[in-house]
Backbone as a chain_set.jsonl record, in Angstrom:
{"seq": "MSGIRPVANGLRTDHPVPGLPFINDERLPLDNPDAIERTGRNQGEGLWGRMDPLPGGGWVAFTTETKR", "coords": {"N": [[128.513, 105.608, 104.442], [130.431, 104.547, 105.901], [131.835, 102.565, 108.401], [129.411, 101.689, 109.407], [127.679, 98.747, 109.895], [125.384, 96.792, 108.484], [123.082, 94.376, 109.814], [121.049, 92.826, 108.892], [118.836, 92.175, 106.128], [115.905, 93.815, 104.948], [112.691, 92.396, 104.242], [111.465, 93.703, 102.139], [113.465, 94.881, 100.64], [115.172, 96.143, 97.752], [117.75, 95.947, 97.132], [119.484, 93.767, 98.356], [121.937, 92.928, 100.857], [124.443, 90.678, 100.298], [124.658, 87.547, 102.01], [123.504, 88.289, 104.434], [120.871, 87.778, 106.844], [117.262, 87.853, 106.322], [114.718, 90.056, 107.508], [111.414, 90.743, 108.79], [110.146, 93.663, 107.69], [107.802, 95.075, 107.655], [106.647, 96.892, 109.434], [108.059, 99.218, 109.275], [108.162, 102.53, 107.977], [108.837, 102.687, 104.897], [108.768, 104.601, 102.903], [109.489, 106.947, 104.042], [112.277, 108.221, 105.068], [113.067, 109.843, 107.239], [111.258, 109.14, 109.235], [111.982, 106.475, 109.696], [114.516, 106.868, 110.752], [113.789, 108.173, 113.147], [112.559, 106.077, 114.469], [114.267, 104.523, 116.109], [115.621, 106.436, 117.577], [116.366, 107.819, 120.691], [114.839, 105.916, 122.102], [115.639, 104.299, 124.076], [118.417, 103.225, 126.124], [121.369, 103.192, 124.29], [120.065, 102.901, 121.861], [119.459, 103.983, 118.536], [118.847, 105.944, 115.569], [119.346, 106.556, 112.082], [119.687, 108.46, 109.1], [120.929, 108.745, 105.875], [121.684, 110.632, 103.007], [122.372, 109.452, 99.679], [125.117, 109.737, 97.386], [124.284, 111.053, 94.243], [121.591, 110.664, 94.523], [118.777, 109.188, 96.26], [118.616, 107.26, 99.364], [119.72, 105.919, 102.541], [118.615, 104.334, 105.494], [118.805, 103.636, 108.944], [118.053, 101.754, 111.881], [118.261, 100.889, 115.329], [116.328, 99.927, 116.871], [114.92, 97.265, 118.293], [112.372, 96.058, 118.338], [111.032, 96.773, 116.076]], "CA": [[128.14, 104.493, 105.287], [131.659, 104.041, 106.495], [131.767, 102.204, 109.798], [128.111, 101.12, 109.755], [127.577, 97.394, 109.371], [124.037, 96.245, 108.618], [123.038, 93.0, 110.312], [119.971, 92.084, 108.234], [118.099, 92.778, 105.015], [114.457, 93.817, 105.087], [112.012, 91.583, 103.227], [111.055, 94.538, 101.011], [114.6, 95.555, 100.007], [115.447, 95.847, 96.351], [119.209, 95.831, 97.04], [119.937, 93.031, 99.541], [123.363, 92.727, 101.119], [124.665, 89.227, 100.279], [125.119, 86.886, 103.222], [122.777, 88.702, 105.627], [119.516, 87.234, 106.921], [116.159, 88.763, 106.032], [113.779, 90.256, 108.602], [110.148, 91.344, 108.408], [110.244, 95.116, 107.852], [106.501, 95.647, 107.33], [106.283, 97.954, 110.362], [108.846, 100.425, 109.009], [107.625, 103.376, 106.906], [109.946, 102.748, 103.943], [108.685, 105.77, 102.037], [109.82, 108.119, 104.838], [113.546, 107.951, 105.755], [113.13, 110.538, 108.527], [110.489, 108.35, 110.193], [112.81, 105.316, 110.049], [115.555, 107.389, 111.641], [113.179, 108.455, 114.453], [112.082, 104.837, 115.089], [115.167, 104.102, 117.176], [116.216, 107.548, 118.308], [115.923, 108.12, 122.061], [113.865, 104.928, 122.553], [116.243, 103.555, 125.168], [119.867, 103.327, 126.171], [122.085, 102.559, 123.197], [119.275, 102.82, 120.638], [119.624, 105.153, 117.689], [118.399, 105.868, 114.186], [120.165, 107.41, 111.222], [119.356, 108.519, 107.684], [121.98, 109.395, 105.089], [121.471, 110.698, 101.558], [123.427, 108.828, 98.883], [125.554, 110.525, 96.243], [123.53, 110.742, 93.035], [120.178, 110.47, 94.837], [118.4, 108.059, 97.101], [118.959, 107.361, 100.768], [119.745, 104.736, 103.387], [118.21, 104.639, 106.849], [119.111, 102.56, 109.88], [117.52, 101.852, 113.242], [118.666, 99.8, 116.22], [115.164, 99.596, 117.683], [114.804, 95.827, 118.012], [110.996, 95.603, 118.22], [110.51, 97.144, 114.766]], "C": [[129.357, 103.878, 105.957], [131.477, 103.755, 107.979], [130.432, 101.627, 110.238], [128.004, 99.761, 109.093], [126.164, 96.881, 109.558], [124.083, 94.792, 109.067], [121.943, 92.174, 109.65], [119.419, 92.88, 107.067], [116.619, 92.789, 105.375], [113.833, 92.988, 103.974], [111.663, 92.393, 101.982], [112.227, 95.222, 100.305], [114.72, 95.186, 98.537], [116.949, 95.759, 96.092], [119.737, 95.078, 98.262], [121.453, 92.941, 99.626], [123.587, 91.22, 101.174], [125.163, 88.712, 101.628], [124.399, 87.294, 104.493], [121.388, 88.079, 105.645], [118.48, 88.293, 106.563], [115.24, 88.843, 107.247], [112.502, 90.898, 108.06], [110.21, 92.842, 108.719], [108.913, 95.815, 107.575], [106.119, 96.823, 108.216], [107.063, 99.24, 110.137], [108.244, 101.21, 107.844], [108.681, 103.62, 105.826], [109.889, 103.931, 102.986], [109.094, 107.057, 102.763], [111.111, 107.869, 105.627], [113.658, 108.654, 107.103], [112.375, 109.764, 109.605], [111.265, 107.103, 110.614], [113.894, 105.748, 111.026], [114.994, 107.619, 113.046], [112.742, 107.191, 115.185], [112.967, 104.42, 116.253], [115.683, 105.217, 118.053], [115.534, 107.779, 119.65], [114.847, 107.161, 122.571], [114.399, 104.079, 123.695], [117.751, 103.682, 125.092], [120.511, 102.537, 125.033], [121.304, 102.429, 121.906], [119.401, 104.112, 119.846], [119.008, 104.9, 116.333], [119.217, 106.839, 113.367], [119.665, 107.325, 109.79], [120.466, 109.282, 106.981], [121.577, 109.45, 103.625], [122.643, 110.035, 100.834], [123.845, 109.757, 97.749], [124.767, 110.109, 94.997], [122.054, 110.485, 93.282], [119.922, 109.22, 95.648], [118.86, 108.26, 98.531], [119.079, 105.975, 101.384], [119.346, 105.172, 104.79], [118.424, 103.408, 107.716], [118.386, 102.807, 111.192], [118.033, 100.661, 114.048], [117.511, 99.381, 117.103], [114.744, 98.167, 117.341], [113.374, 95.34, 117.832], [110.405, 95.906, 116.858], [111.492, 96.766, 113.675]], "O": [[129.278, 102.784, 106.516], [131.014, 104.616, 108.727], [130.331, 101.117, 111.354], [128.208, 99.628, 107.886], [125.772, 96.563, 110.681], [125.019, 94.065, 108.736], [121.902, 90.955, 109.819], [119.523, 94.106, 107.028], [116.133, 91.872, 106.037], [114.392, 92.89, 102.881], [111.573, 91.837, 100.888], [112.0, 96.073, 99.445], [114.411, 94.065, 98.134], [117.373, 95.523, 94.961], [120.375, 95.685, 99.122], [122.152, 92.886, 98.614], [122.987, 90.544, 102.01], [125.976, 89.352, 102.296], [124.651, 86.707, 105.546], [120.786, 87.871, 104.591], [118.788, 89.484, 106.509], [115.006, 87.846, 107.931], [112.514, 91.52, 106.998], [110.314, 93.235, 109.881], [108.892, 97.013, 107.291], [105.338, 97.676, 107.793], [106.752, 100.259, 110.755], [107.858, 100.62, 106.835], [109.348, 104.654, 105.84], [110.882, 104.228, 102.321], [109.054, 108.137, 102.174], [111.051, 107.355, 106.744], [114.28, 108.12, 108.022], [112.802, 109.733, 110.759], [111.209, 106.714, 111.781], [114.154, 105.063, 112.016], [115.654, 107.293, 114.033], [112.568, 107.222, 116.403], [112.454, 104.001, 117.291], [116.14, 104.964, 119.168], [114.314, 107.914, 119.739], [114.021, 107.554, 123.394], [113.683, 103.229, 124.223], [118.293, 104.189, 124.111], [120.225, 101.354, 124.846], [121.83, 101.892, 120.932], [119.443, 105.202, 120.418], [118.684, 103.763, 115.992], [119.725, 107.831, 113.891], [119.268, 106.258, 109.322], [120.89, 110.341, 107.442], [121.171, 108.437, 103.054], [123.773, 110.057, 101.323], [123.013, 110.487, 97.209], [124.609, 108.915, 94.74], [121.329, 110.125, 92.355], [120.752, 108.313, 95.708], [119.424, 109.299, 98.873], [118.603, 104.987, 100.825], [119.704, 106.266, 105.224], [118.243, 102.277, 107.265], [118.137, 103.954, 111.563], [118.215, 99.566, 113.515], [117.691, 98.557, 118.0], [114.272, 97.896, 116.237], [113.172, 94.29, 117.221], [109.366, 95.346, 116.508], [111.226, 97.001, 112.496]]}, "num_chains": 1, "name": "protein.A"}
């Protein structure tokens, strides 16, 4: 996750980043990291999505799509 700086926690997170606001993430398919990645990908200029596996299992996914 080097170089990626989250700007908010989702309401459903079980590992919040201290000091960040919470946003409503009900529209994101949290059981499908590939779907989260696709949410922002190619949706407009400068929008992207990304999913990364974590060492030891699990994953993190990011999207810049502002409507979701």
